[in-house]
Short mmCIF file of C-alpha atoms in Angstrom, two decimals:
data_model
loop_
_atom_site.label_atom_id
_atom_site.label_comp_id
_atom_site.label_asym_id
_atom_site.label_seq_id
_atom_site.Cartn_x
_atom_site.Cartn_y
_atom_site.Cartn_z
CA MET A 1 0.00 0.00 0.00
CA ILE A 2 1.30 3.44 -0.93
CA GLN A 3 1.37 5.82 2.02
CA LEU A 4 0.55 9.44 1.30
CA SER A 5 1.03 12.16 3.88
CA ARG A 6 -1.48 14.34 1.98
CA PRO A 7 -3.41 11.84 -0.15
CA TRP A 8 -5.82 14.40 -1.63
CA LEU A 9 -2.99 16.05 -3.57
CA ILE A 10 -2.25 13.21 -5.96
CA LEU A 11 -3.98 10.23 -7.56
CA SER A 12 -1.18 7.91 -8.53
CA PRO A 13 -2.01 5.35 -11.23
CA LEU A 14 -0.50 2.76 -8.87
CA LEU A 15 -3.13 3.34 -6.20
CA SER A 16 -5.90 0.79 -5.74
CA LEU A 17 -9.48 1.78 -6.44
CA GLY A 18 -10.15 1.98 -2.68
CA GLU A 19 -7.24 4.39 -2.18
CA LYS A 20 -8.28 6.50 -5.15
CA LEU A 21 -11.83 6.78 -3.86
CA VAL A 22 -10.70 7.82 -0.40
CA ALA A 23 -8.24 10.32 -1.87
CA ARG A 24 -11.09 11.93 -3.81
CA LEU A 25 -13.19 12.05 -0.65
CA LEU A 26 -10.35 13.59 1.32
CA ARG A 27 -9.88 16.21 -1.37
CA LYS A 28 -13.57 17.10 -1.13
CA GLN A 29 -13.58 17.11 2.63
CA ALA A 30 -10.20 18.66 3.41
CA GLY A 31 -10.66 21.11 6.21
CA SER A 32 -14.10 19.84 7.19
CA SER A 33 -14.84 18.72 10.73
CA GLY A 34 -16.80 15.84 12.18
CA GLN A 35 -15.74 13.33 9.52
CA TYR A 36 -14.61 9.80 10.23
CA GLN A 37 -10.84 9.75 9.78
CA ARG A 38 -8.69 7.11 8.11
CA ARG A 39 -6.75 5.02 10.60
CA PRO A 40 -3.03 5.20 9.68
CA ALA A 41 -2.12 2.54 12.26
CA HIS A 42 -4.22 -0.19 13.81
CA SER A 43 -5.00 -0.84 17.42
CA VAL A 44 -7.11 -3.97 17.14
CA ALA A 45 -9.43 -5.44 19.76
CA LEU A 46 -10.24 -9.14 19.32
CA VAL A 47 -13.57 -10.19 20.77
CA GLY A 48 -14.41 -13.89 20.89
CA ALA A 49 -18.13 -14.65 20.68
CA PRO A 50 -18.54 -18.42 21.11
CA PHE A 51 -22.28 -18.46 20.43
CA SER A 52 -24.23 -21.08 18.49
CA ARG A 53 -27.93 -20.75 19.26
CA GLY A 54 -28.70 -18.71 16.15
CA GLN A 55 -28.56 -21.98 14.21
CA LYS A 56 -28.82 -25.75 14.79
CA ARG A 57 -25.35 -27.20 14.09
CA LYS A 58 -23.12 -27.96 17.07
CA GLY A 59 -19.54 -26.71 17.02
CA VAL A 60 -19.67 -23.15 15.71
CA ASP A 61 -19.02 -21.94 19.26
CA HIS A 62 -15.54 -23.47 18.87
CA GLY A 63 -14.77 -21.03 16.05
CA PRO A 64 -13.06 -18.30 18.11
CA ALA A 65 -10.62 -20.71 19.75
CA ALA A 66 -9.79 -22.38 16.43
CA ILE A 67 -9.08 -19.04 14.74
CA ARG A 68 -6.87 -17.86 17.59
CA ASN A 69 -5.01 -21.18 17.69
CA ALA A 70 -4.25 -20.82 13.98
CA GLY A 71 -2.07 -17.81 14.76
CA LEU A 72 -4.31 -14.79 14.21
CA VAL A 73 -2.80 -12.71 17.02
CA GLU A 74 0.74 -13.42 15.81
CA LYS A 75 -0.17 -12.52 12.22
CA LEU A 76 -1.76 -9.23 13.21
CA SER A 77 1.17 -8.38 15.48
CA GLY A 78 3.56 -9.15 12.63
CA LEU A 79 1.69 -6.63 10.50
CA GLY A 80 2.40 -3.91 13.04
CA CYS A 81 -0.98 -4.01 14.78
CA GLN A 82 -1.27 -3.50 18.51
CA VAL A 83 -3.54 -6.39 19.46
CA TYR A 84 -5.75 -6.30 22.53
CA ASP A 85 -7.39 -9.70 22.98
CA PHE A 86 -10.55 -9.28 25.04
CA GLY A 87 -10.86 -13.05 25.30
CA ASP A 88 -14.14 -14.88 24.84
CA LEU A 89 -17.38 -13.34 26.05
CA SER A 90 -19.39 -15.30 28.56
CA PHE A 91 -23.04 -15.66 27.61
CA THR A 92 -25.60 -16.38 30.31
CA GLN A 93 -27.70 -19.45 29.68
CA VAL A 94 -31.36 -18.46 29.39
CA PRO A 95 -33.59 -21.08 31.05
CA ASN A 96 -36.88 -22.07 29.40
CA ASP A 97 -36.07 -20.24 26.17
CA GLU A 98 -39.27 -21.28 24.48
CA ILE A 99 -39.88 -21.16 20.74
CA TYR A 100 -41.60 -17.96 19.63
CA ASN A 101 -44.63 -18.18 17.35
CA ASN A 102 -44.08 -21.94 16.99
CA ILE A 103 -40.95 -21.38 14.86
CA ILE A 104 -38.32 -18.88 16.14
CA LYS A 105 -35.66 -20.78 18.09
CA TYR A 106 -33.88 -19.41 21.18
CA PRO A 107 -34.94 -15.76 20.82
CA ARG A 108 -34.05 -14.85 24.42
CA SER A 109 -30.62 -16.44 24.17
CA VAL A 110 -29.87 -14.67 20.89
CA GLY A 111 -31.13 -11.35 22.22
CA SER A 112 -29.17 -11.59 25.47
CA ALA A 113 -25.89 -12.65 23.83
CA ASN A 114 -26.07 -9.87 21.28
CA GLN A 115 -26.73 -7.26 23.94
CA VAL A 116 -23.50 -8.32 25.64
CA LEU A 117 -21.64 -8.21 22.33
CA ALA A 118 -23.04 -4.78 21.43
CA ASP A 119 -21.80 -3.33 24.71
CA THR A 120 -18.37 -4.88 24.20
CA VAL A 121 -17.94 -3.67 20.62
CA HIS A 122 -19.06 -0.18 21.58
CA GLY A 123 -16.60 -0.14 24.47
CA ALA A 124 -13.72 -1.25 22.26
CA LEU A 125 -14.45 1.47 19.71
CA ALA A 126 -14.86 4.13 22.40
CA ALA A 127 -11.40 3.15 23.68
CA GLY A 128 -9.94 3.89 20.23
CA HIS A 129 -9.58 0.38 18.83
CA SER A 130 -10.72 -1.21 15.62
CA CYS A 131 -12.64 -4.36 16.48
CA VAL A 132 -12.70 -7.92 15.17
CA THR A 133 -15.54 -10.20 16.31
CA LEU A 134 -14.73 -13.90 16.10
CA GLY A 135 -17.89 -16.00 15.82
CA GLY A 136 -19.89 -17.93 16.46
CA ASP A 137 -22.89 -17.85 14.15
CA HIS A 138 -24.06 -14.90 12.04
CA SER A 139 -26.85 -13.87 14.40
CA LEU A 140 -23.96 -12.13 16.21
CA ALA A 141 -24.06 -9.38 13.59
CA LEU A 142 -27.06 -8.03 15.51
CA GLY A 143 -24.81 -7.11 18.42
CA SER A 144 -21.69 -6.27 16.47
CA ILE A 145 -23.41 -3.81 14.12
CA SER A 146 -25.59 -2.35 16.88
CA GLY A 147 -22.57 -1.66 19.07
CA HIS A 148 -20.73 -0.17 16.11
CA ALA A 149 -23.65 2.11 15.27
CA ARG A 150 -23.75 3.38 18.84
CA GLN A 151 -20.26 4.82 18.36
CA TYR A 152 -20.54 5.71 14.65
CA PRO A 153 -24.20 6.08 13.60
CA HIS A 154 -23.27 6.79 9.97
CA LEU A 155 -21.50 3.46 9.38
CA ALA A 156 -21.59 1.47 6.12
CA VAL A 157 -21.95 -2.32 6.03
CA ILE A 158 -20.39 -4.74 3.53
CA TRP A 159 -21.99 -8.15 4.01
CA VAL A 160 -20.00 -10.98 2.39
CA ASP A 161 -22.09 -14.15 2.45
CA ALA A 162 -23.72 -16.88 0.38
CA HIS A 163 -26.99 -15.93 2.10
CA ALA A 164 -28.82 -12.63 2.54
CA ASP A 165 -29.79 -13.29 6.19
CA ILE A 166 -32.71 -10.89 5.76
CA ASN A 167 -35.70 -13.12 6.45
CA THR A 168 -38.09 -11.75 9.04
CA PRO A 169 -39.51 -13.85 11.88
CA LEU A 170 -42.68 -14.07 9.76
CA THR A 171 -40.98 -15.26 6.54
CA THR A 172 -38.34 -17.67 7.86
CA THR A 173 -38.91 -21.34 7.17
CA SER A 174 -36.14 -22.61 9.47
CA GLY A 175 -36.73 -20.41 12.52
CA ASN A 176 -32.96 -19.95 12.92
CA LEU A 177 -32.08 -16.38 13.81
CA HIS A 178 -28.71 -16.49 12.01
CA GLY A 179 -30.78 -16.14 8.83
CA GLN A 180 -32.60 -13.01 10.05
CA PRO A 181 -30.26 -10.38 11.57
CA VAL A 182 -30.43 -7.83 8.77
CA SER A 183 -34.22 -7.57 8.98
CA PHE A 184 -33.93 -6.40 12.60
CA LEU A 185 -31.29 -3.81 11.71
CA LEU A 186 -33.03 -2.11 8.77
CA ARG A 187 -35.32 0.80 9.55
CA GLU A 188 -37.41 0.19 6.44
CA LEU A 189 -38.45 -3.27 7.65
CA GLN A 190 -39.53 -2.45 11.17
CA ASP A 191 -43.25 -2.59 10.40
CA LYS A 192 -42.65 -6.17 9.18
CA VAL A 193 -40.71 -7.42 12.21
CA PRO A 194 -42.57 -8.50 15.36
CA ALA A 195 -41.23 -7.80 18.83
CA LEU A 196 -39.32 -10.86 20.01
CA PRO A 197 -38.70 -11.70 23.67
CA GLY A 198 -35.13 -10.70 24.53
CA PHE A 199 -34.93 -8.08 21.78
CA SER A 200 -36.35 -5.02 23.55
CA TRP A 201 -32.89 -3.40 23.73
CA LEU A 202 -32.36 -3.62 19.95
CA LYS A 203 -33.10 -0.59 17.77
CA PRO A 204 -32.79 -0.50 13.96
CA CYS A 205 -29.65 1.39 13.02
CA LEU A 206 -29.28 0.98 9.23
CA SER A 207 -31.07 2.30 6.20
CA ARG A 208 -31.30 0.24 3.04
CA SER A 209 -28.66 2.42 1.36
CA ASP A 210 -26.15 1.62 4.14
CA ILE A 211 -25.54 -2.01 3.18
CA VAL A 212 -24.14 -3.88 0.18
CA TYR A 213 -24.12 -7.65 -0.19
CA ILE A 214 -21.34 -9.55 -1.99
CA GLY A 215 -21.35 -13.25 -2.89
CA LEU A 216 -25.06 -14.14 -2.71
CA ARG A 217 -26.12 -17.44 -4.26
CA ASP A 218 -28.72 -18.99 -1.93
CA VAL A 219 -31.53 -16.48 -1.37
CA ASP A 220 -35.00 -17.41 -0.13
CA PRO A 221 -38.10 -16.16 -2.01
CA ALA A 222 -39.05 -13.64 0.70
CA GLU A 223 -35.46 -12.40 0.87
CA HIS A 224 -35.40 -11.91 -2.89
CA TYR A 225 -38.62 -9.92 -2.61
CA ILE A 226 -37.07 -7.70 0.08
CA LEU A 227 -33.85 -7.12 -1.86
CA LYS A 228 -35.73 -6.16 -5.03
CA ASN A 229 -38.66 -4.19 -3.59
CA TYR A 230 -36.61 -2.29 -1.02
CA ASP A 231 -33.90 -1.54 -3.59
CA ILE A 232 -31.04 -3.01 -1.53
CA GLN A 233 -27.73 -3.18 -3.39
CA TYR A 234 -26.33 -6.68 -3.83
CA PHE A 235 -23.86 -8.53 -6.01
CA SER A 236 -24.58 -12.21 -6.50
CA MET A 237 -21.97 -14.70 -7.66
CA ARG A 238 -23.44 -14.30 -11.13
CA ASP A 239 -22.75 -10.56 -10.90
CA ILE A 240 -19.17 -11.29 -9.84
CA ASP A 241 -18.79 -13.62 -12.82
CA HIS A 242 -20.24 -10.96 -15.13
CA PHE A 243 -18.52 -7.79 -13.88
CA GLY A 244 -15.42 -9.19 -12.18
CA ILE A 245 -14.50 -8.57 -8.56
CA GLN A 246 -12.68 -5.30 -9.32
CA LYS A 247 -15.82 -3.70 -10.77
CA VAL A 248 -17.95 -5.11 -7.95
CA MET A 249 -15.73 -3.46 -5.34
CA GLU A 250 -15.66 -0.23 -7.30
CA ARG A 251 -19.47 -0.14 -7.37
CA THR A 252 -19.66 -1.10 -3.71
CA PHE A 253 -17.47 1.83 -2.70
CA GLU A 254 -19.31 4.21 -4.99
CA HIS A 255 -22.61 3.19 -3.42
CA LEU A 256 -21.45 3.37 0.20
CA LEU A 257 -18.72 6.02 0.10
CA GLY A 258 -19.56 8.08 -2.97
CA SER A 259 -20.52 11.22 -1.07
CA GLN A 260 -18.90 10.91 2.36
CA GLN A 261 -16.17 9.22 4.33
CA ARG A 262 -17.72 6.79 6.78
CA PRO A 263 -16.58 3.83 8.89
CA ILE A 264 -16.91 0.41 7.28
CA HIS A 265 -18.35 -2.62 9.02
CA LEU A 266 -17.32 -5.79 7.22
CA SER A 267 -19.34 -8.89 8.09
CA VAL A 268 -17.90 -12.07 6.56
CA ASP A 269 -19.61 -15.45 6.70
CA ILE A 270 -16.97 -18.02 5.78
CA ASP A 271 -19.58 -19.78 3.61
CA ALA A 272 -19.21 -16.91 1.15
CA PHE A 273 -16.22 -18.92 -0.09
CA ASP A 274 -16.59 -22.03 -2.18
CA PRO A 275 -16.92 -25.19 -0.06
CA ALA A 276 -13.73 -26.51 -1.65
CA LEU A 277 -11.93 -23.75 0.29
CA ALA A 278 -14.14 -23.56 3.39
CA PRO A 279 -15.76 -26.94 3.99
CA ALA A 280 -16.02 -26.67 7.80
CA THR A 281 -19.14 -24.53 7.98
CA GLY A 282 -22.80 -25.14 8.62
CA THR A 283 -24.52 -24.08 5.39
CA PRO A 284 -22.06 -24.49 2.49
CA VAL A 285 -23.23 -23.60 -1.02
CA LYS A 286 -21.26 -24.57 -4.11
CA GLY A 287 -20.05 -21.93 -6.54
CA GLY A 288 -18.65 -19.47 -4.00
CA LEU A 289 -15.84 -16.96 -3.91
CA THR A 290 -12.36 -18.05 -4.94
CA TYR A 291 -9.41 -17.36 -2.68
CA ARG A 292 -8.26 -14.59 -5.01
CA GLU A 293 -11.67 -12.90 -5.03
CA GLY A 294 -11.91 -13.03 -1.24
CA MET A 295 -8.44 -11.60 -0.74
CA TYR A 296 -9.14 -8.86 -3.27
CA ILE A 297 -12.25 -7.82 -1.31
CA SER A 298 -10.22 -7.68 1.90
CA GLU A 299 -7.31 -5.84 0.29
CA GLU A 300 -9.54 -3.16 -1.17
CA ILE A 301 -11.36 -2.62 2.11
CA HIS A 302 -8.01 -2.29 3.87
CA ASN A 303 -6.83 0.18 1.26
CA THR A 304 -9.69 2.57 2.03
CA GLY A 305 -8.31 3.03 5.54
CA LEU A 306 -11.92 3.10 6.77
CA LEU A 307 -12.36 -0.37 8.24
CA SER A 308 -13.67 0.03 11.77
CA VAL A 309 -15.25 -3.33 12.72
CA MET A 310 -15.29 -6.73 11.10
CA ASP A 311 -16.98 -10.03 11.90
CA ILE A 312 -15.69 -13.44 10.81
CA VAL A 313 -18.38 -16.03 11.52
CA GLU A 314 -19.71 -19.55 10.90
CA VAL A 315 -16.35 -21.35 11.15
CA ASN A 316 -17.34 -24.73 12.61
CA PRO A 317 -14.40 -27.02 13.44
CA LEU A 318 -16.71 -29.97 14.14
CA LEU A 319 -18.04 -30.08 10.59
CA GLY A 320 -14.83 -30.77 8.69
CA ALA A 321 -14.64 -34.31 7.33
CA SER A 322 -10.94 -34.33 8.21
CA GLN A 323 -8.42 -32.24 10.10
CA GLU A 324 -7.19 -30.97 6.73
CA GLU A 325 -10.65 -29.55 5.98
CA VAL A 326 -10.81 -27.90 9.39
CA ASN A 327 -7.34 -26.40 8.95
CA ALA A 328 -8.18 -25.12 5.47
CA THR A 329 -11.30 -23.33 6.73
CA VAL A 330 -9.65 -21.86 9.81
CA ASN A 331 -6.54 -20.71 7.93
CA LEU A 332 -8.76 -19.05 5.33
CA ALA A 333 -10.53 -17.14 8.10
CA VAL A 334 -7.16 -15.99 9.46
CA ASP A 335 -6.09 -14.81 6.00
CA VAL A 336 -9.32 -12.84 5.54
CA VAL A 337 -8.79 -10.98 8.81
CA ALA A 338 -5.05 -10.46 8.30
CA THR A 339 -5.58 -9.11 4.78
CA CYS A 340 -8.11 -6.62 6.11
CA PHE A 341 -5.32 -5.28 8.32
CA GLY A 342 -2.52 -5.09 5.79
CA GLN A 343 -1.37 -8.55 4.72
CA THR A 344 -0.73 -8.49 0.99
CA ARG A 345 -0.15 -11.11 -1.65
CA GLU A 346 3.17 -9.44 -2.41
CA GLY A 347 4.17 -10.50 1.11
CA ALA A 348 3.41 -9.21 4.58
CA HIS A 349 6.53 -7.12 5.11
CA ILE A 350 7.74 -5.31 8.18
CA ILE A 351 9.04 -1.78 7.62
CA PHE A 352 12.43 -2.00 5.92
CA GLU A 353 14.41 1.21 6.17
CA GLU A 354 17.79 0.58 4.54
CA LEU A 355 19.64 -2.07 2.58
CA PRO A 356 22.92 -3.26 4.14
CA SER A 357 26.14 -2.42 2.29
CA PRO A 358 29.06 -4.83 1.83
CA SER A 359 32.23 -4.15 3.72
CA SER A 360 35.08 -2.49 1.81
CA PRO A 361 37.41 -4.68 -0.33
CA ASP A 362 40.33 -3.94 1.99
CA ASP A 363 38.36 -5.17 4.99
CA SER A 364 37.36 -8.33 3.15
CA ASP A 365 40.98 -9.02 2.16
CA SER A 366 42.15 -8.54 5.74
CA GLU A 367 39.48 -10.87 7.07
CA GLU A 368 40.45 -13.53 4.49
CA GLN A 369 44.13 -13.26 5.46
CA VAL A 370 43.22 -13.72 9.13
CA ARG A 371 41.07 -16.75 8.26
CA ILE A 372 43.97 -18.35 6.31
#
């Protein structure tokens, strides 16, 4: 990444599209106050959220430990990040968490866990950190995004997933809340979302123009209706095939950042990737992102300098058919996070200030004579 002390003065042809866009924004906003500022260095809070009751498969609560054990902290530290590991959150077991409306599973547990996560994410941001939430299932985006919005109400969300997760409690066929978080967060859908037990603390914090989906390929009929009729921006895998990932990211940034600098919330479900790359997850769907496409997404988000919070969710170590499959999924998750914080495919280099020079010929001759 090219570092510019005054990036609004020049648009180098070597800059990525994310850097060019931010440079244009900085040029427009130079001298203005109250704008979200690019983060030149990263102080990163890691928050483990070992929660699984948003879905039915056992093991996703082991995701945070597996990702840490794969060396995430060491990778981030090697990239120059100051890492503050908050450890794993402790979620209170809710007794008698009865099904709501004969279909919605564990609403009180999901609501309670996300309230804890929202408070934690907000606290990390208020202390000056960027934040990485390690899931856990994708219902955790309720808390992560809510806590983020408390600190930065004008945030933008990039949702990378095979699924839209925008069913309402009245349209879901599974009853699993990991397929519904976006419906609770969007203001435009609040007249379609019933009040669930355990959710009284949650307030919608996004408008439909604040979110872009990337990687969709398994969308329910009601979700498709919502995306189309509420004019929510999304890029399916077919769109990625058609436009290419570079154009998709360009359009994503134009949609979310075209008129103002704002903090980015990146929410990544590991099932956005093809199951050949990420088999250890609960709802795999063939035809997903390649490794190169996923890294490009992460690189471009990093290059904006606007990443504030990210979630990496649905890594389930118990669902790999072999240890190799588990390792592949977990290592992919680590690469996604590390790339968002500066790892590049040219190599994750520490700052290198000066090349060493050889000693003088006379010194070399003297040393050789001594050796002989």
